PDB file of C-alpha atoms and ligand atoms in Angstrom:
ATOM      1  CA  MET A 276     129.030  80.487 129.678  1.00 83.00           C
ATOM      2  CA  ARG A 277     126.353  80.014 132.393  1.00 98.00           C
ATOM      3  CA  ARG A 278     122.773  79.388 131.206  1.00 98.00           C
ATOM      4  CA  PRO A 279     120.182  81.521 132.060  1.00 98.00           C
ATOM      5  CA  VAL A 280     117.208  80.670 134.278  1.00 98.00           C
ATOM      6  CA  ILE A 281     113.916  82.608 133.831  1.00 99.00           C
ATOM      7  CA  ALA A 282     111.818  81.342 136.770  1.00 99.00           C
ATOM      8  CA  GLY A 283     108.240  82.314 138.029  1.00 98.00           C
ATOM      9  CA  ASN A 284     107.059  82.468 141.073  1.00 98.00           C
ATOM     10  CA  TRP A 285     103.391  82.232 141.571  1.00 98.00           C
ATOM     11  CA  LYS A 286     103.090  82.329 145.332  1.00 98.00           C
ATOM     12  CA  MET A 287      99.436  81.788 146.391  1.00 98.00           C
ATOM     13  CA  PHE A 288      98.016  82.327 143.267  1.00 98.00           C
ATOM     14  CA  LYS A 289      96.119  80.152 140.410  1.00 98.00           C
ATOM     15  CA  THR A 290      93.620  77.323 140.500  1.00 98.00           C
ATOM     16  CA  GLN A 291      94.650  74.024 138.654  1.00 98.00           C
ATOM     17  CA  ALA A 292      92.396  75.258 135.633  1.00 98.00           C
ATOM     18  CA  GLU A 293      93.957  78.512 136.026  1.00 98.00           C
ATOM     19  CA  ALA A 294      97.386  77.077 136.123  1.00 98.00           C
ATOM     20  CA  ARG A 295      96.634  74.796 133.169  1.00 98.00           C
ATOM     21  CA  ALA A 296      95.237  77.716 131.040  1.00 98.00           C
ATOM     22  CA  PHE A 297      98.813  79.841 132.023  1.00 98.00           C
ATOM     23  CA  VAL A 298     100.814  76.964 130.717  1.00 98.00           C
ATOM     24  CA  ILE A 299      98.544  76.171 127.577  1.00 98.00           C
ATOM     25  CA  ALA A 300      98.895  79.922 126.766  1.00 98.00           C
ATOM     26  CA  LEU A 301     102.609  80.290 127.547  1.00 98.00           C
ATOM     27  CA  LYS A 302     103.795  77.221 125.218  1.00 98.00           C
ATOM     28  CA  PRO A 303     103.988  78.863 121.867  1.00 98.00           C
ATOM     29  CA  LEU A 304     105.225  82.018 123.147  1.00 98.00           C
ATOM     30  CA  VAL A 305     108.682  80.205 124.381  1.00 98.00           C
ATOM     31  CA  ALA A 306     108.585  77.235 122.117  1.00 97.00           C
ATOM     32  CA  ASN A 307     112.097  78.804 120.662  1.00 97.00           C
ATOM     33  CA  SER A 308     113.089  80.193 123.409  1.00 97.00           C
ATOM     34  CA  SER A 309     115.833  77.645 123.727  1.00 97.00           C
ATOM     35  CA  HIS A 310     118.446  80.620 125.460  1.00 97.00           C
ATOM     36  CA  CYS A 311     117.159  79.672 129.005  1.00 98.00           C
ATOM     37  CA  ASP A 312     115.476  77.359 131.464  1.00 98.00           C
ATOM     38  CA  ILE A 313     111.928  78.030 131.851  1.00 98.00           C
ATOM     39  CA  VAL A 314     110.479  77.082 135.439  1.00 99.00           C
ATOM     40  CA  ILE A 315     107.266  77.962 136.841  1.00 98.00           C
ATOM     41  CA  GLY A 316     107.057  77.841 140.773  1.00 99.00           C
ATOM     42  CA  ALA A 317     102.991  76.861 141.253  1.00 99.00           C
ATOM     43  CA  PRO A 318     101.180  75.861 144.439  1.00 98.00           C
ATOM     44  CA  PHE A 319     101.097  72.341 145.459  1.00 98.00           C
ATOM     45  CA  THR A 320      97.591  71.870 144.403  1.00 98.00           C
ATOM     46  CA  ALA A 321      98.361  73.128 140.765  1.00 98.00           C
ATOM     47  CA  LEU A 322     101.553  71.249 140.273  1.00 98.00           C
ATOM     48  CA  ALA A 323     100.258  68.060 138.552  1.00 98.00           C
ATOM     49  CA  ALA A 324      98.111  70.371 136.225  1.00 98.00           C
ATOM     50  CA  ALA A 325     100.936  72.421 135.418  1.00 98.00           C
ATOM     51  CA  VAL A 326     102.992  69.373 134.852  1.00 98.00           C
ATOM     52  CA  ASP A 327     100.864  67.951 132.589  1.00 98.00           C
ATOM     53  CA  ALA A 328     100.124  71.078 130.556  1.00 98.00           C
ATOM     54  CA  ALA A 329     103.743  71.329 129.937  1.00 98.00           C
ATOM     55  CA  ARG A 330     104.500  68.283 128.597  1.00 98.00           C
ATOM     56  CA  GLY A 331     106.101  68.531 125.324  1.00 97.00           C
ATOM     57  CA  SER A 332     107.839  71.485 126.043  1.00 98.00           C
ATOM     58  CA  ALA A 333     110.895  72.869 127.818  1.00 98.00           C
ATOM     59  CA  ILE A 334     109.193  74.169 130.833  1.00 98.00           C
ATOM     60  CA  GLY A 335     109.864  72.761 133.984  1.00 98.00           C
ATOM     61  CA  ILE A 336     107.464  72.820 137.004  1.00 99.00           C
ATOM     62  CA  ALA A 337     108.778  73.882 140.789  1.00 99.00           C
ATOM     63  CA  ALA A 338     107.262  73.739 144.115  1.00 99.00           C
ATOM     64  CA  GLN A 339     107.821  76.525 146.133  1.00 99.00           C
ATOM     65  CA  ASN A 340     108.812  74.600 149.555  1.00 98.00           C
ATOM     66  CA  MET A 341     108.944  71.303 150.845  1.00 98.00           C
ATOM     67  CA  HIS A 342     109.450  69.744 154.218  1.00 98.00           C
ATOM     68  CA  TRP A 343     113.054  67.705 154.592  1.00 98.00           C
ATOM     69  CA  GLU A 344     111.819  64.801 156.095  1.00 98.00           C
ATOM     70  CA  LYS A 345     110.827  61.620 153.825  1.00 98.00           C
ATOM     71  CA  GLU A 346     107.286  61.187 155.742  1.00 98.00           C
ATOM     72  CA  GLY A 347     105.862  61.379 158.837  1.00 98.00           C
ATOM     73  CA  ALA A 348     103.563  63.004 161.146  1.00 98.00           C
ATOM     74  CA  PHE A 349     103.742  66.493 160.017  1.00 98.00           C
ATOM     75  CA  THR A 350     100.548  67.759 159.440  1.00 98.00           C
ATOM     76  CA  GLY A 351     100.139  69.946 156.501  1.00 98.00           C
ATOM     77  CA  GLU A 352     103.523  69.347 154.931  1.00 98.00           C
ATOM     78  CA  ILE A 353     104.672  68.022 151.670  1.00 98.00           C
ATOM     79  CA  SER A 354     107.739  65.838 150.985  1.00 98.00           C
ATOM     80  CA  ALA A 355     110.197  66.118 148.514  1.00 98.00           C
ATOM     81  CA  LYS A 356     109.193  62.463 146.695  1.00 98.00           C
ATOM     82  CA  MET A 357     106.025  63.799 146.493  1.00 98.00           C
ATOM     83  CA  ILE A 358     106.970  66.934 144.603  1.00 98.00           C
ATOM     84  CA  VAL A 359     109.145  64.759 142.191  1.00 98.00           C
ATOM     85  CA  GLU A 360     106.081  62.361 142.006  1.00 98.00           C
ATOM     86  CA  ALA A 361     104.090  65.351 140.575  1.00 98.00           C
ATOM     87  CA  GLY A 362     106.631  65.800 138.143  1.00 98.00           C
ATOM     88  CA  CYS A 363     108.539  68.737 139.177  1.00 98.00           C
ATOM     89  CA  SER A 364     112.012  69.280 138.250  1.00 98.00           C
ATOM     90  CA  HIS A 365     112.980  72.138 141.038  1.00 99.00           C
ATOM     91  CA  VAL A 366     111.731  73.763 144.354  1.00 99.00           C
ATOM     92  CA  ILE A 367     111.899  76.991 145.707  1.00 99.00           C
ATOM     93  CA  ILE A 368     113.559  77.159 149.212  1.00 99.00           C
ATOM     94  CA  GLY A 369     114.085  79.722 151.761  1.00 98.00           C
ATOM     95  CA  HIS A 370     112.042  82.252 150.195  1.00 98.00           C
ATOM     96  CA  SER A 371     112.123  85.844 152.268  1.00 98.00           C
ATOM     97  CA  GLU A 372     108.063  85.044 152.794  1.00 98.00           C
ATOM     98  CA  ARG A 373     108.600  81.832 154.132  1.00 98.00           C
ATOM     99  CA  ARG A 374     111.428  83.129 156.331  1.00 98.00           C
ATOM    100  CA  GLN A 375     109.271  86.208 157.294  1.00 97.00           C
ATOM    101  CA  PHE A 376     105.872  84.497 158.052  1.00 97.00           C
ATOM    102  CA  PHE A 377     106.381  80.963 158.299  1.00 98.00           C
ATOM    103  CA  GLY A 378     109.505  80.296 160.624  1.00 97.00           C
ATOM    104  CA  GLU A 379     111.937  79.481 157.903  1.00 98.00           C
ATOM    105  CA  THR A 380     115.800  79.596 159.070  1.00 98.00           C
ATOM    106  CA  ASP A 381     118.906  78.861 157.812  1.00 98.00           C
ATOM    107  CA  VAL A 382     118.941  75.586 159.586  1.00 98.00           C
ATOM    108  CA  THR A 383     115.763  74.469 157.840  1.00 98.00           C
ATOM    109  CA  VAL A 384     117.024  75.669 154.474  1.00 98.00           C
ATOM    110  CA  ASN A 385     119.604  73.557 154.967  1.00 98.00           C
ATOM    111  CA  LYS A 386     117.840  70.082 155.947  1.00 98.00           C
ATOM    112  CA  LYS A 387     115.411  70.844 152.655  1.00 99.00           C
ATOM    113  CA  VAL A 388     118.123  71.537 150.625  1.00 99.00           C
ATOM    114  CA  LYS A 389     119.830  68.471 151.275  1.00 98.00           C
ATOM    115  CA  ALA A 390     116.452  66.742 151.117  1.00 98.00           C
ATOM    116  CA  ALA A 391     115.490  67.978 147.873  1.00 99.00           C
ATOM    117  CA  LEU A 392     118.920  67.210 146.197  1.00 98.00           C
ATOM    118  CA  ASP A 393     118.743  63.937 147.936  1.00 98.00           C
ATOM    119  CA  ALA A 394     115.432  63.705 146.022  1.00 98.00           C
ATOM    120  CA  GLU A 395     117.468  64.721 142.363  1.00 98.00           C
ATOM    121  CA  LEU A 396     115.298  68.083 142.656  1.00 98.00           C
ATOM    122  CA  VAL A 397     117.146  71.303 141.713  1.00 98.00           C
ATOM    123  CA  PRO A 398     116.594  73.558 144.775  1.00 98.00           C
ATOM    124  CA  ILE A 399     116.446  77.481 144.173  1.00 99.00           C
ATOM    125  CA  VAL A 400     117.481  78.809 147.221  1.00 99.00           C
ATOM    126  CA  CYS A 401     116.694  82.488 147.806  1.00 98.00           C
ATOM    127  CA  VAL A 402     118.636  84.964 150.315  1.00 98.00           C
ATOM    128  CA  GLY A 403     118.575  88.658 150.396  1.00 98.00           C
ATOM    129  CA  GLU A 404     118.575  91.380 153.330  1.00 98.00           C
ATOM    130  CA  LEU A 405     115.509  93.543 154.389  1.00 96.00           C
ATOM    131  CA  LEU A 406     115.561  97.330 154.023  1.00 94.00           C
ATOM    132  CA  ALA A 407     117.005  97.932 157.355  1.00 95.00           C
ATOM    133  CA  GLU A 408     119.633  95.766 157.144  1.00 96.00           C
ATOM    134  CA  ARG A 409     120.557  97.491 153.855  1.00 95.00           C
ATOM    135  CA  GLU A 410     120.423 100.773 155.091  1.00 94.00           C
ATOM    136  CA  SER A 411     122.685  99.661 158.346  1.00 97.00           C
ATOM    137  CA  GLY A 412     125.642  98.563 155.784  1.00 97.00           C
ATOM    138  CA  ARG A 413     124.706  94.915 156.810  1.00 98.00           C
ATOM    139  CA  THR A 414     123.648  93.548 153.586  1.00 98.00           C
ATOM    140  CA  GLU A 415     126.818  91.566 153.216  1.00 98.00           C
ATOM    141  CA  MET A 416     127.012  90.088 156.666  1.00 98.00           C
ATOM    142  CA  VAL A 417     123.322  89.024 155.977  1.00 98.00           C
ATOM    143  CA  LEU A 418     123.864  87.250 152.604  1.00 98.00           C
ATOM    144  CA  GLU A 419     127.079  85.557 153.970  1.00 98.00           C
ATOM    145  CA  THR A 420     125.515  84.212 156.872  1.00 98.00           C
ATOM    146  CA  GLN A 421     122.331  82.825 154.906  1.00 98.00           C
ATOM    147  CA  PHE A 422     124.399  81.654 152.088  1.00 98.00           C
ATOM    148  CA  ILE A 423     126.938  79.788 154.293  1.00 98.00           C
ATOM    149  CA  GLY A 424     123.820  78.416 156.644  1.00 98.00           C
ATOM    150  CA  GLY A 425     122.041  77.167 153.564  1.00 98.00           C
ATOM    151  CA  MET A 426     125.015  75.085 151.912  1.00 98.00           C
ATOM    152  CA  ALA A 427     126.184  73.639 155.389  1.00 98.00           C
ATOM    153  CA  GLY A 428     127.705  70.486 154.741  1.00 98.00           C
ATOM    154  CA  LEU A 429     127.236  70.276 151.084  1.00 98.00           C
ATOM    155  CA  THR A 430     130.008  68.543 148.833  1.00 97.00           C
ATOM    156  CA  ALA A 431     131.148  70.448 145.883  1.00 97.00           C
ATOM    157  CA  GLN A 432     129.385  68.094 143.623  1.00 97.00           C
ATOM    158  CA  GLN A 433     126.105  68.582 145.489  1.00 98.00           C
ATOM    159  CA  PHE A 434     126.917  72.587 145.054  1.00 98.00           C
ATOM    160  CA  SER A 435     127.258  72.434 141.693  1.00 98.00           C
ATOM    161  CA  ARG A 436     123.184  71.332 141.245  1.00 98.00           C
ATOM    162  CA  ILE A 437     122.145  74.667 143.154  1.00 98.00           C
ATOM    163  CA  ILE A 438     120.810  77.480 141.846  1.00 98.00           C
ATOM    164  CA  ILE A 439     120.523  80.721 143.840  1.00 98.00           C
ATOM    165  CA  ALA A 440     118.306  83.583 144.204  1.00 98.00           C
ATOM    166  CA  TYR A 441     118.961  87.145 145.518  1.00 98.00           C
ATOM    167  CA  GLU A 442     116.148  88.670 146.305  1.00 98.00           C
ATOM    168  CA  PRO A 443     116.045  92.022 148.615  1.00 97.00           C
ATOM    169  CA  VAL A 444     113.032  91.913 150.838  1.00 96.00           C
ATOM    170  CA  TRP A 445     112.829  95.630 150.113  1.00 94.00           C
ATOM    171  CA  ALA A 446     112.257  95.001 146.394  1.00 94.00           C
ATOM    172  CA  ILE A 447     109.779  92.247 146.472  1.00 92.00           C
ATOM    173  CA  GLY A 448     106.362  93.121 145.656  1.00 88.00           C
ATOM    174  CA  THR A 449     107.010  96.902 146.014  1.00 88.00           C
ATOM    175  CA  GLY A 450     108.022  98.125 142.410  1.00 82.00           C
ATOM    176  CA  ARG A 451     111.206  99.165 143.478  1.00 84.00           C
ATOM    177  CA  THR A 452     113.514  96.878 141.740  1.00 84.00           C
ATOM    178  CA  ALA A 453     117.119  96.914 142.742  1.00 88.00           C
ATOM    179  CA  THR A 454     119.188  98.923 140.383  1.00 94.00           C
ATOM    180  CA  PRO A 455     121.463  96.380 137.834  1.00 96.00           C
ATOM    181  CA  GLU A 456     124.197  97.671 139.514  1.00 97.00           C
ATOM    182  CA  MET A 457     123.401  97.023 142.935  1.00 96.00           C
ATOM    183  CA  ALA A 458     121.753  93.493 141.954  1.00 97.00           C
ATOM    184  CA  ALA A 459     125.203  92.558 140.391  1.00 98.00           C
ATOM    185  CA  GLU A 460     127.180  94.005 143.379  1.00 98.00           C
ATOM    186  CA  ALA A 461     125.384  91.326 145.489  1.00 98.00           C
ATOM    187  CA  HIS A 462     125.674  88.466 143.113  1.00 98.00           C
ATOM    188  CA  ARG A 463     129.645  89.529 143.155  1.00 98.00           C
ATOM    189  CA  PHE A 464     129.495  89.092 146.525  1.00 98.00           C
ATOM    190  CA  LEU A 465     128.004  85.882 146.627  1.00 98.00           C
ATOM    191  CA  ARG A 466     130.085  84.333 144.139  1.00 98.00           C
ATOM    192  CA  GLN A 467     132.925  85.596 146.238  1.00 98.00           C
ATOM    193  CA  VAL A 468     131.690  83.973 149.395  1.00 98.00           C
ATOM    194  CA  ALA A 469     130.890  80.532 147.133  1.00 98.00           C
ATOM    195  CA  ALA A 470     134.645  80.587 146.087  1.00 98.00           C
ATOM    196  CA  ALA A 471     135.854  80.955 149.161  1.00 98.00           C
ATOM    197  CA  LYS A 472     133.543  77.889 150.528  1.00 98.00           C
ATOM    198  CA  PHE A 473     133.747  75.685 147.787  1.00 98.00           C
ATOM    199  CA  SER A 474     136.048  76.741 145.007  1.00 97.00           C
ATOM    200  CA  PRO A 475     136.417  79.222 142.494  1.00 97.00           C
ATOM    201  CA  GLU A 476     135.437  76.857 139.419  1.00 97.00           C
ATOM    202  CA  ARG A 477     132.190  76.065 141.069  1.00 98.00           C
ATOM    203  CA  ALA A 478     131.842  79.681 142.140  1.00 98.00           C
ATOM    204  CA  ALA A 479     132.555  80.712 138.093  1.00 98.00           C
ATOM    205  CA  ALA A 480     129.818  78.205 137.193  1.00 98.00           C
ATOM    206  CA  LEU A 481     127.158  78.847 139.813  1.00 98.00           C
ATOM    207  CA  ARG A 482     123.811  80.641 138.377  1.00 98.00           C
ATOM    208  CA  ILE A 483     122.423  83.555 140.560  1.00 98.00           C
ATOM    209  CA  LEU A 484     119.125  84.679 139.956  1.00 98.00           C
ATOM    210  CA  TYR A 485     117.699  88.179 140.710  1.00 97.00           C
ATOM    211  CA  GLY A 486     114.267  88.680 141.764  1.00 97.00           C
ATOM    212  CA  GLY A 487     112.445  91.661 143.244  1.00 96.00           C
ATOM    213  CA  SER A 488     110.077  93.588 140.997  1.00 95.00           C
ATOM    214  CA  VAL A 489     111.724  91.950 138.089  1.00 96.00           C
ATOM    215  CA  LYS A 490     109.095  93.328 134.748  1.00 97.00           C
ATOM    216  CA  PRO A 491     109.172  93.070 131.342  1.00 98.00           C
ATOM    217  CA  ASP A 492     110.463  96.459 131.039  1.00 97.00           C
ATOM    218  CA  ASN A 493     113.357  96.123 132.921  1.00 96.00           C
ATOM    219  CA  ILE A 494     114.469  92.284 132.427  1.00 98.00           C
ATOM    220  CA  LYS A 495     116.803  93.488 129.641  1.00 98.00           C
ATOM    221  CA  GLY A 496     119.070  95.943 131.897  1.00 97.00           C
ATOM    222  CA  LEU A 497     119.439  93.384 134.554  1.00 97.00           C
ATOM    223  CA  MET A 498     120.000  90.424 132.076  1.00 98.00           C
ATOM    224  CA  ALA A 499     122.896  93.264 130.531  1.00 98.00           C
ATOM    225  CA  GLN A 500     125.238  92.598 133.922  1.00 97.00           C
ATOM    226  CA  VAL A 501     127.029  89.589 133.284  1.00 97.00           C
ATOM    227  CA  GLU A 502     126.748  88.709 136.808  1.00 98.00           C
ATOM    228  CA  ILE A 503     123.381  88.342 136.581  1.00 98.00           C
ATOM    229  CA  ASP A 504     122.301  84.717 135.397  1.00 98.00           C
ATOM    230  CA  GLY A 505     118.768  85.276 135.186  1.00 98.00           C
ATOM    231  CA  ALA A 506     115.560  86.112 136.999  1.00 98.00           C
ATOM    232  CA  LEU A 507     112.979  84.839 139.931  1.00 98.00           C
ATOM    233  CA  VAL A 508     109.999  86.867 139.147  1.00 98.00           C
ATOM    234  CA  GLY A 509     106.675  87.105 141.157  1.00 98.00           C
ATOM    235  CA  GLY A 510     103.848  89.340 140.156  1.00 97.00           C
ATOM    236  CA  ALA A 511     104.790  89.510 136.381  1.00 98.00           C
ATOM    237  CA  SER A 512     104.891  85.685 136.117  1.00 98.00           C
ATOM    238  CA  LEU A 513     101.225  85.660 136.637  1.00 98.00           C
ATOM    239  CA  ASP A 514     100.528  86.767 133.193  1.00 98.00           C
ATOM    240  CA  ALA A 515     101.543  84.474 130.021  1.00 98.00           C
ATOM    241  CA  ASN A 516     102.512  87.196 127.912  1.00 98.00           C
ATOM    242  CA  SER A 517     104.386  89.504 130.505  1.00 98.00           C
ATOM    243  CA  PHE A 518     106.171  86.317 131.453  1.00 98.00           C
ATOM    244  CA  ALA A 519     107.051  85.326 128.173  1.00 98.00           C
ATOM    245  CA  SER A 520     108.156  88.805 127.648  1.00 98.00           C
ATOM    246  CA  ILE A 521     110.594  88.301 130.514  1.00 98.00           C
ATOM    247  CA  VAL A 522     111.890  85.285 129.255  1.00 98.00           C
ATOM    248  CA  ASN A 523     112.464  86.296 125.667  1.00 98.00           C
ATOM    249  CA  PHE A 524     114.365  89.329 127.053  1.00 96.00           C
TER     250      PHE A 524
HETATM  251  P1  LIG B1155     107.917  89.946 142.761  1.00 66.38           P
HETATM  252  O1  LIG B1155     108.151  90.028 141.251  1.00 66.38           O
HETATM  253  O2  LIG B1155     106.173  90.217 142.928  1.00 66.38           O
HETATM  254  O3  LIG B1155     108.321  91.450 142.959  1.00 66.38           O
HETATM  255  O4  LIG B1155     108.237  88.875 143.653  1.00 66.38           O
HETATM  256  C1  LIG B1155     109.544  88.944 143.702  1.00 66.38           C
HETATM  257  C2  LIG B1155     109.717  87.211 144.454  1.00 66.38           C
HETATM  258  O5  LIG B1155     109.374  87.397 145.340  1.00 66.38           O
HETATM  259  C3  LIG B1155     109.909  86.212 143.754  1.00 66.38           C
HETATM  260  O6  LIG B1155     110.049  85.090 144.575  1.00 66.38           O
END
């Protein structure tokens, strides 16, 4: 049995004070939610405040990006060690917004994944096709390329610590969710690719989250699919009540 993960991705939302207030409001709402891992991806500046507020709960805090080098002259960048020191357990890598707007490639995703694993962070690695790619029948090719590129050079042992998030770009922030069946089909394909690259056992244990307009009213249908092991939630993770009802699907 794969343990579900419900993760929020706040993107560029919430100050330190807002992050603290959110976590304080969320804690009692998920105090008995031992059925899944709960993670919140906060902006860099709010990480320590979120970690501090989450103390004594099972809520893990994630960064939304990182640099692959340990340190250096990389103005504006943040290292894995800095994220760990802030108290994070996870890091989101390769989100489509980083690929679209900030030049993230499968090569940089791969470097970041390795650096995150070295620092004992759990990488949540995002893959997903554009609308034009889906409509031209290239979804599987895109997913395979992103997966193979992102996971290049990992040992099976390293791979066992990865979480994959399937986020079709056309479903992000659009209110247009993939149907549970469409998401499950993509997850099944990714699991096949993982089985071929690593092993059927590792692939069977891999947790694959769905992301893209996940809301309190569609989470149950998504989680009813055996292939869907959880969700990466954007907009609906900004409100504690809404995020809690997704956690408590
Ligand atoms: P929305 O839930 O706002 O569509 O965002 C999904 C996402 O990008 C999570 O990483």
